[in-house]
Coordinates of C-alpha atoms in Angstrom, one line a residue:
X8 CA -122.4 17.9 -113.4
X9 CA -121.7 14.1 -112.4
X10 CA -118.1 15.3 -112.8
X11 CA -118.5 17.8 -110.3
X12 CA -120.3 15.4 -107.3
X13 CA -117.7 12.8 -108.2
X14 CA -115.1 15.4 -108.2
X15 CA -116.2 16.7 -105.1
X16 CA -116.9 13.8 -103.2
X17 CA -113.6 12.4 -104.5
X18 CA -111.5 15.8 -103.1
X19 CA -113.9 15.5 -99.9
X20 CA -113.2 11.8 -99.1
X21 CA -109.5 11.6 -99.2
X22 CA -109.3 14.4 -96.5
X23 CA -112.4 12.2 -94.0
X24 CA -109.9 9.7 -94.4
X25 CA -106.4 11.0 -94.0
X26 CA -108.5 13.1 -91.1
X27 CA -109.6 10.0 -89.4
X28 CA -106.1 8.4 -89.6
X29 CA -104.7 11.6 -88.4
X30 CA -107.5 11.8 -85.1
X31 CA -106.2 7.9 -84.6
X32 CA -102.7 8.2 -84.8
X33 CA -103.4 11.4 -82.9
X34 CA -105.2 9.9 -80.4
X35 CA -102.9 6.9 -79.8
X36 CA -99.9 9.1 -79.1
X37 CA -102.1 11.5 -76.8
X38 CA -103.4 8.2 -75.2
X39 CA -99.6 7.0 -74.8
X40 CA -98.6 10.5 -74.2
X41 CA -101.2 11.1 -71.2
X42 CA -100.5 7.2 -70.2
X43 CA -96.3 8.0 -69.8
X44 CA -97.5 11.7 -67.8
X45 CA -99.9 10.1 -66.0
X46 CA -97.4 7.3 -64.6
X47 CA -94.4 9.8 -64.7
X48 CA -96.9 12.7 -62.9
X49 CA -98.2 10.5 -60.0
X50 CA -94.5 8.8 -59.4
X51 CA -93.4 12.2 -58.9
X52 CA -96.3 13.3 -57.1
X53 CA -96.4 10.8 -55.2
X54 CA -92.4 11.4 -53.9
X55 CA -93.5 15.7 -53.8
X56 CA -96.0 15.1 -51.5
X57 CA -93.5 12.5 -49.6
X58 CA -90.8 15.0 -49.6
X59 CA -92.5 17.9 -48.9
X60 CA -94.5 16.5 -45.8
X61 CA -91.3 14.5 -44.4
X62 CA -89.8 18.3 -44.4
X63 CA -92.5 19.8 -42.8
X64 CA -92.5 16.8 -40.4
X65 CA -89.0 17.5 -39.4
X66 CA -89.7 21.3 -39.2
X67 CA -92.8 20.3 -36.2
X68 CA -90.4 17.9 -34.5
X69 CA -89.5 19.1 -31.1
X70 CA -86.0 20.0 -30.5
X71 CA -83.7 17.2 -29.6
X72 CA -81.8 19.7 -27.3
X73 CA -82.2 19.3 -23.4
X74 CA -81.7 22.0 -21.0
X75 CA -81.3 21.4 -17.4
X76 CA -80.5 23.7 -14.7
X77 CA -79.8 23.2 -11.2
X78 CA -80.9 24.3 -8.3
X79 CA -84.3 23.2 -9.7
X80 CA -87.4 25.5 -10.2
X81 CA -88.8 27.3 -6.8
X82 CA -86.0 25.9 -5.1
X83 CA -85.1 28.4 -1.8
X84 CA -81.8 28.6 0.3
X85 CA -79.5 28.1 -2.1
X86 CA -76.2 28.2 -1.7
X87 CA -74.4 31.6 -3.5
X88 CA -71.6 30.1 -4.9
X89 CA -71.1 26.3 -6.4
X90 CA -74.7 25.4 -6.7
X91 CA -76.2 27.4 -9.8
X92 CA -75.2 25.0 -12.9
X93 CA -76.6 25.0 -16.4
X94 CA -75.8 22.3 -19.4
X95 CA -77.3 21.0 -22.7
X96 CA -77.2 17.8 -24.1
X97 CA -78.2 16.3 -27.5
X98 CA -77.4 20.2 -28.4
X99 CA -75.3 23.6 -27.6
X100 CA -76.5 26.4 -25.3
X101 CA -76.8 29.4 -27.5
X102 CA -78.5 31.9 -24.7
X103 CA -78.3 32.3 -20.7
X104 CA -79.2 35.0 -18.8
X105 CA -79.4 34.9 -15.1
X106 CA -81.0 37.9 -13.4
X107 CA -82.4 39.0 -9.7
X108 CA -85.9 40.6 -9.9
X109 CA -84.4 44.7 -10.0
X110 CA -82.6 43.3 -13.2
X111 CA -78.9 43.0 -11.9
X112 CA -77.4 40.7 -14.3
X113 CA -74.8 38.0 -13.3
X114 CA -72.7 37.6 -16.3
X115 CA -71.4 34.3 -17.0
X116 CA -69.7 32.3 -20.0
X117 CA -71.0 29.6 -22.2
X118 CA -68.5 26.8 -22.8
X119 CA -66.6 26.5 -26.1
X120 CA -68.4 23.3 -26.7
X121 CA -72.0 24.4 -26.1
X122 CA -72.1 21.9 -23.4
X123 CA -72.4 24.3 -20.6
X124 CA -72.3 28.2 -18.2
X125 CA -71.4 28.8 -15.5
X126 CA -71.2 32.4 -13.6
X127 CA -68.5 34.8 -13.2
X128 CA -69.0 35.0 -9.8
X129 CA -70.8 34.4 -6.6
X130 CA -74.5 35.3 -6.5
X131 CA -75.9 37.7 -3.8
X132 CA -77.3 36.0 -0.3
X133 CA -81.4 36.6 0.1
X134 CA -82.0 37.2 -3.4
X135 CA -84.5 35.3 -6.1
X136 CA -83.4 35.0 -9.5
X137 CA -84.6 34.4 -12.5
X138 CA -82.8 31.5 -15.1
X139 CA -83.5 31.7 -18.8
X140 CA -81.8 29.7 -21.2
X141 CA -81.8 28.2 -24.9
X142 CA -80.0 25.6 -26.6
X143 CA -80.5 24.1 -30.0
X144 CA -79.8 20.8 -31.6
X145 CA -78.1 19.7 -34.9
X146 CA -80.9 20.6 -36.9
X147 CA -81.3 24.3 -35.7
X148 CA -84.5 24.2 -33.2
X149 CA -84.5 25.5 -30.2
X150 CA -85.1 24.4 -26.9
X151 CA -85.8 26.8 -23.8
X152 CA -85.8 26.7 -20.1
X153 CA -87.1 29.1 -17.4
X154 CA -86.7 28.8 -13.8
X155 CA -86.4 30.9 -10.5
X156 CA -84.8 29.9 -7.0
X157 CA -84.2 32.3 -3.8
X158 CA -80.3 32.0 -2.6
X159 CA -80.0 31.5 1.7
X160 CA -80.1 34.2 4.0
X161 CA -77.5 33.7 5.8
X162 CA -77.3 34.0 9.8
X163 CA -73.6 35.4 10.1
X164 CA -72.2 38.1 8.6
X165 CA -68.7 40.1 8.0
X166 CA -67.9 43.4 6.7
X167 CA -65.4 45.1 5.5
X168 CA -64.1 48.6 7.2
X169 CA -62.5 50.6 4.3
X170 CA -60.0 53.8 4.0
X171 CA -59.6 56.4 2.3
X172 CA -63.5 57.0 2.5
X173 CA -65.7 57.0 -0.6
X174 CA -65.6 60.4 -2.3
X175 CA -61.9 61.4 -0.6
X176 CA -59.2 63.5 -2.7
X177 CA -56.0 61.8 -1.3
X178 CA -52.5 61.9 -1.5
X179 CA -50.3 59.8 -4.4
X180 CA -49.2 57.2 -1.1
X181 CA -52.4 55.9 -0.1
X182 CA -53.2 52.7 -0.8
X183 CA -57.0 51.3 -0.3
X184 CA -57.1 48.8 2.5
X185 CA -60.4 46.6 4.0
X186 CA -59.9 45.6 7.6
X187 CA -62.6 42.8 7.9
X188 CA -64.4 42.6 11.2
X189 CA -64.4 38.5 10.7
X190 CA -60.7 36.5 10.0
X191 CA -61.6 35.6 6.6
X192 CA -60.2 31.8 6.1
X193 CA -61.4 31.9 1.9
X194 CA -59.1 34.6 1.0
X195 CA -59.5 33.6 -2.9
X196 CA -63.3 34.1 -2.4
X197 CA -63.0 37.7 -1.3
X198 CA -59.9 38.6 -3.7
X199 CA -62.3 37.6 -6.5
X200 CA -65.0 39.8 -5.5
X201 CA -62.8 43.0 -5.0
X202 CA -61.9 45.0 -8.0
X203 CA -59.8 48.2 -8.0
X204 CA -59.0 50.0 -11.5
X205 CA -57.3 53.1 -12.2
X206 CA -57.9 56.1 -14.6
X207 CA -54.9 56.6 -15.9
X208 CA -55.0 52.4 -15.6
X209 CA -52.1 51.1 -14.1
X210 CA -51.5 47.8 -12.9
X211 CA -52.5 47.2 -9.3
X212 CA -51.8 44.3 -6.9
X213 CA -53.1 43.2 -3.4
X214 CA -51.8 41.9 -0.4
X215 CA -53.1 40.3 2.8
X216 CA -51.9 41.1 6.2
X217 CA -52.9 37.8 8.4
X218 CA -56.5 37.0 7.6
X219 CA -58.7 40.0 8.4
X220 CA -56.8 42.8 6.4
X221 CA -56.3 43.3 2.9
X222 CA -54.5 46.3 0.7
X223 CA -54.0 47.2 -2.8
X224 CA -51.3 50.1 -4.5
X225 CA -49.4 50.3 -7.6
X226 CA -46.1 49.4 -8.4
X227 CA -45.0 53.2 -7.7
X228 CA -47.1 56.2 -6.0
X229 CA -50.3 57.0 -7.8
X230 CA -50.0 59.9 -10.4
X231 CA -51.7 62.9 -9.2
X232 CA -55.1 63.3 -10.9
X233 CA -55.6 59.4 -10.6
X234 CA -59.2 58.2 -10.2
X235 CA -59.2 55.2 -8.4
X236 CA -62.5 52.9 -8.6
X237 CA -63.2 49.7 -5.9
X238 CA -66.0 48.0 -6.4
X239 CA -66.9 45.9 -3.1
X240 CA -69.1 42.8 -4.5
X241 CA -68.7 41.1 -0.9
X242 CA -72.8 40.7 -0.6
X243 CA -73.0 36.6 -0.8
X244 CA -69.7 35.4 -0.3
X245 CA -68.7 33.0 2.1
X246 CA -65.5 34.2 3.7
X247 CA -65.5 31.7 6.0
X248 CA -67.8 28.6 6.7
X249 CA -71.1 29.8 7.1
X250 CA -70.5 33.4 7.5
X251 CA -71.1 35.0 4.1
X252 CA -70.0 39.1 2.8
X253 CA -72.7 42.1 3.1
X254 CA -71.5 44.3 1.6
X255 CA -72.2 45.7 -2.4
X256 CA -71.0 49.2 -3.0
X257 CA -68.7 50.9 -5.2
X258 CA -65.9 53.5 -3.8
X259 CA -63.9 56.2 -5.5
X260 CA -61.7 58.6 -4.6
X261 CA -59.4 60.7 -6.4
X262 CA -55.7 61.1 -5.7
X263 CA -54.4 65.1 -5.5
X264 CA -51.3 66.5 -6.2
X265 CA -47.9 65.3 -5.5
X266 CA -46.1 66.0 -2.2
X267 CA -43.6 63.6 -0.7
X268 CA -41.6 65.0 2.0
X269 CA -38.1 63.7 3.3
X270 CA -36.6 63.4 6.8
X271 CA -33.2 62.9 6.9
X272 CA -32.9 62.2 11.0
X273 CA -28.4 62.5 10.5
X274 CA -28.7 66.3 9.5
X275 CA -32.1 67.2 11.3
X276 CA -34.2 68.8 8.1
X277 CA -37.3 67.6 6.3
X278 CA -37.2 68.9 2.6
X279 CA -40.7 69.0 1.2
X280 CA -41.3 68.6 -2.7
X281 CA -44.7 69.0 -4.9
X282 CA -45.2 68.1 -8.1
X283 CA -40.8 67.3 -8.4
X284 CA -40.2 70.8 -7.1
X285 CA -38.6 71.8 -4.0
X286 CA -41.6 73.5 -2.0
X287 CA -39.2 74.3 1.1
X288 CA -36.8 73.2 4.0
X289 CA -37.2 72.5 7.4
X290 CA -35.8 71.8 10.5
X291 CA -37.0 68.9 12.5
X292 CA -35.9 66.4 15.6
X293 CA -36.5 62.9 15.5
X294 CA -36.3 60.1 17.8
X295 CA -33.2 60.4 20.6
X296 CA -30.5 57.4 21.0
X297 CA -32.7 54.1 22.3
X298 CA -36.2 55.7 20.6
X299 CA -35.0 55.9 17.3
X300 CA -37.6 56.8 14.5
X301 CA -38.1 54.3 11.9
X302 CA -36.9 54.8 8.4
X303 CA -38.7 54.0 5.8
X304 CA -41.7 55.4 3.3
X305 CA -44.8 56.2 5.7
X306 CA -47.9 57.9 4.5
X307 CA -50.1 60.2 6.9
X308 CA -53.0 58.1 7.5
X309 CA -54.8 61.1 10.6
X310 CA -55.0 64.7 11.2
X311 CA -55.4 66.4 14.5
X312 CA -54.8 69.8 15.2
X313 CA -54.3 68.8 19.3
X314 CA -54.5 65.7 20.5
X315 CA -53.2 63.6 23.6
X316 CA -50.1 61.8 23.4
X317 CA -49.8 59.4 26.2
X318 CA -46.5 57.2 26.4
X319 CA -48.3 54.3 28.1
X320 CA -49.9 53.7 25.0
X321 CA -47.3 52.9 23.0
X322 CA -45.0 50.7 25.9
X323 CA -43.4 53.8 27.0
X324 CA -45.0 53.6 30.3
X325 CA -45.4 57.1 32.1
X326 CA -42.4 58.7 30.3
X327 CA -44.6 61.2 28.9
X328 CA -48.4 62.7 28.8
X329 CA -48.9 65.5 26.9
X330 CA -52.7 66.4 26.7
X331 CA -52.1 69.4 23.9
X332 CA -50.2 68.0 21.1
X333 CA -50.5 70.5 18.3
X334 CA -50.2 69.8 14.6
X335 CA -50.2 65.7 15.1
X336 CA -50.4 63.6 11.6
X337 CA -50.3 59.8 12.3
X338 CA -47.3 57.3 10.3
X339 CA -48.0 54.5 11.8
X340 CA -49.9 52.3 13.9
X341 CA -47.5 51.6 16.3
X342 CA -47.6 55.2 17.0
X343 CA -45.2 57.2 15.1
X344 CA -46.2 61.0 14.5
X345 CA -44.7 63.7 12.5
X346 CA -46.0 66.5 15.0
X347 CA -45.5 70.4 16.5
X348 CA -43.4 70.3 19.3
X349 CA -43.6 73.4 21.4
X350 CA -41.7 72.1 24.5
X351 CA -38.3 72.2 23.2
X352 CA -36.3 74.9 23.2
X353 CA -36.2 76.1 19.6
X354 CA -32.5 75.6 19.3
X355 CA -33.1 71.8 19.4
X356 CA -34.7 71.7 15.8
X357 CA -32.4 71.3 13.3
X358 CA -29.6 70.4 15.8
X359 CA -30.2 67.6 18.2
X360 CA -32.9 64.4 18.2
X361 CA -34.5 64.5 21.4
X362 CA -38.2 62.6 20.5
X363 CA -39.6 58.7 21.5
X364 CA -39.4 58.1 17.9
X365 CA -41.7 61.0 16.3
X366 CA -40.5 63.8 14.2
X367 CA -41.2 67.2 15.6
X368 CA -41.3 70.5 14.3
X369 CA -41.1 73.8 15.9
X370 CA -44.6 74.7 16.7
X371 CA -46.6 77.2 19.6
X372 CA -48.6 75.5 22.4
X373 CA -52.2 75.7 21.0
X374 CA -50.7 75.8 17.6
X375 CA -52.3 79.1 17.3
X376 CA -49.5 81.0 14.7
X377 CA -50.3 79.7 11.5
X378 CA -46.3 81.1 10.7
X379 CA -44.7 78.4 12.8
X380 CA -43.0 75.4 10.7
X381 CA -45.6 72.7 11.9
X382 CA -48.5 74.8 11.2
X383 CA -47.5 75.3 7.7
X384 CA -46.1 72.0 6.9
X385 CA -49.7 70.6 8.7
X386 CA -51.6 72.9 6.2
X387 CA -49.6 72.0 3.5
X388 CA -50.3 68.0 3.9
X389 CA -53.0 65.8 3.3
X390 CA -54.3 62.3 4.2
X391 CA -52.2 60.1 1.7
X392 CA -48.7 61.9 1.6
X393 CA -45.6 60.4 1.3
X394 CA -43.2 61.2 4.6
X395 CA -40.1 59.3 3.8
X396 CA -37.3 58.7 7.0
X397 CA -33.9 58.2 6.4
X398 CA -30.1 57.9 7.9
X399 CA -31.6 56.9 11.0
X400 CA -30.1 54.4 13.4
X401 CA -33.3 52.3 13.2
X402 CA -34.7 49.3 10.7
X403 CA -37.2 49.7 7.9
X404 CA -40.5 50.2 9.1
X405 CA -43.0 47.1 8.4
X406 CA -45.3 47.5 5.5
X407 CA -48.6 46.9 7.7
X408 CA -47.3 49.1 10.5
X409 CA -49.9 51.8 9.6
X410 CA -51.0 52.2 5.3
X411 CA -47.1 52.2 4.4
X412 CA -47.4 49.3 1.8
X413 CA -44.3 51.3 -0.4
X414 CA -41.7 49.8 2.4
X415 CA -42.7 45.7 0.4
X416 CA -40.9 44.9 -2.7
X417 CA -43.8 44.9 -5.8
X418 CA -43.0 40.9 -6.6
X419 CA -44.2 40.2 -3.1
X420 CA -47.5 41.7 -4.1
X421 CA -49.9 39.6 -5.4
X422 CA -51.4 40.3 -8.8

């Protein structure tokens, strides 16, 4: 029995002991253990909580960006072109939008650098707009602006008188021309706010004729079928100093089919062709020796059925006054007409050139009988075609005597 106590106390000793040395050598390394966490946790807690708040810190820092637009907020009678200017500094200008209160946008460009926009054009006269724009710094925050300003209302005005009419189906020779009612002494100004495209698009160019009238055509007569679009953005522009455009409108008008008819005033016929096919042949006088016709490419810019022709209107003093004129289309300002003529014997068309510089055609006083060469051919035309003069013993008609552009060579047009 000793044995067994002794035994057992022996076997249950040796483990107290080895236990105890293994709870102190167990403890010492969890005591050195939780000593090198504890000093390597708080360092790096310490430099989380640095790191992570200095983040967050930068995050809730206002943008560095600066915005600035001028004319400044609420300002009024501002000027429509020159004075609307928008930058960024300490960043890049990612958004603008300019806008009147109905929500016409004036589109504009932002700088390749960021630094600044500017508009694509003028703004409109007696309107408020509305400015918006962002920019953001290095770090990516954003910075925005809003403002609103009222351009001037100004106290002169021009406007420009336009042909063919908005809506017109004309023929492939009309140009479209604006006859301002004010000499415009900023031609650039106005040129920018005129646009004129073509369906099928073709290139178009302009010219001015003095300082209150300006046309546009193609290189070559319009193709039949051609939708031509102007869009008048005048409203706001200062044509001259002080005297600002009221106009904003867009114009269309289509262009029918083909007909360009040819006078040849040596053997006394017109030939007529539509669509490059020979429609038919006429007989015609033109202008006698001292009132030549003009030759040249003219386009009928009127129609009358009757209608006066007085020779003291056009510095022919009282040669002539005929009150009936039947059939009359108009080729030129200076008073050219390609017209019935019922007071010549009808023997004289075809043979002999008797007119003050028009081109006649065999016609009935009252240009009643539809079956009489200037009836048909006046039925046949239409505001925009092509009457071309030749072999007669007179210069080239000028290009702004009347909508006859097609008589200036196309590198004196400006593009």
């Amino acid at each position: 029995m000793n044995g067994r106590p002794i035994s057992g106390a022996s076997v249950g000793a040796r483990p107290r002991r080895g236990s105890g040395r293994a709870r102190a050598g167990l403890t010492a390394v969890l005591t050195a253990a939780l000593f090198a966490v504890t000093a390597c946790g708080g360092s790096g807690g310490d430099d989380d909580k640095d790191k992570n708040g200095s983040g967050r810190a930068k995050a809730n820092e206002p943008s560095r960006a600066v915005v600035t637009i001028a004319p400044k907020d609420g300002s009024e009678s501002v000027a429509t072109s020159g004075a609307l200017k928008i930058t960024a500094a300490d960043g890049k200008l990612t958004e603008v939008e300019v806008a009147d209160t109905k929500g016409n946008e004036i589109p504009g460009e932002i700088a390749g650098d960021g630094a600044s926009w500017k508009p694509d054009h003028h703004l409109a006269a007696s309107t408020k707009y509305k400015v918006h724009a962002t920019a953001k710094d290095s770090a990516g925050r954003a910075s925005a602006k809003d403002t609103t300003f009222t351009t001037l209302t100004p106290q002169n005005t021009f406007i420009g008188h336009f042909t063919p009419e908005d809506g017109s189906k004309v023929g492939v020779g009309m140009p479209f021309s604006v006859n301002f009612d004010r000499g415009i002494t900023s031609p650039e100004a106005v040129e920018d706010a005129i646009e004129v495209t073509a369906e099928p698009k073709v290139e178009i160019r302009h010219k001015w004729y003095g300082n209150d009238r300006l046309d546009f055509r193609p290189e070559k007569y319009w193709k039949a079928g051609t939708k031509v679009t102007v869009k008048l953005n005048l409203d706001g522009v200062e044509g001259r100093p002080d005297v600002y455009g009221a106009q904003a409108k867009t114009v269309s008008f289509t262009v029918g089919r083909s007909q360009v008819s040819t006078v040849d005033a040596k053997s006394k016929k017109m030939t007529i062709d539509r669509d490059g096919k020979r429609l038919k042949t006429i007989p015609i006088t033109s202008g006698a020796p001292g009132t030549t016709t003009y030759n040249g490419q003219m386009v009928i810019t009127e129609k009358h059925k009757v209608t006066r022709m007085n020779g003291e209107t056009v510095g022919f003093g009282g040669e002539y006054d005929i009150k009936d004129v039947p059939h009359a289309m108009r080729l030129s300002t200076s008073g050219t007409f390609i017209h019935g003529n019922y007071w010549a014997a009808s023997s004289t068309f075809g043979r002999d050139n008797v007119s003050h510089g028009c081109v006649g055609l065999r016609d009935q006083r009252g240009g009643g009988d539809s079956k009489t060469p200037a009836a048909w051919f006046y039925d046949q035309s239409m505001i925009g075609d092509v009457v071309i003069v030749k072999n007669s013993k007179d210069k080239k008609i000028q290009w702004w005597n009347g909508l006859n552009a097609w008589n200036l060579a196309w590198d004196e047009w400006e593009k």
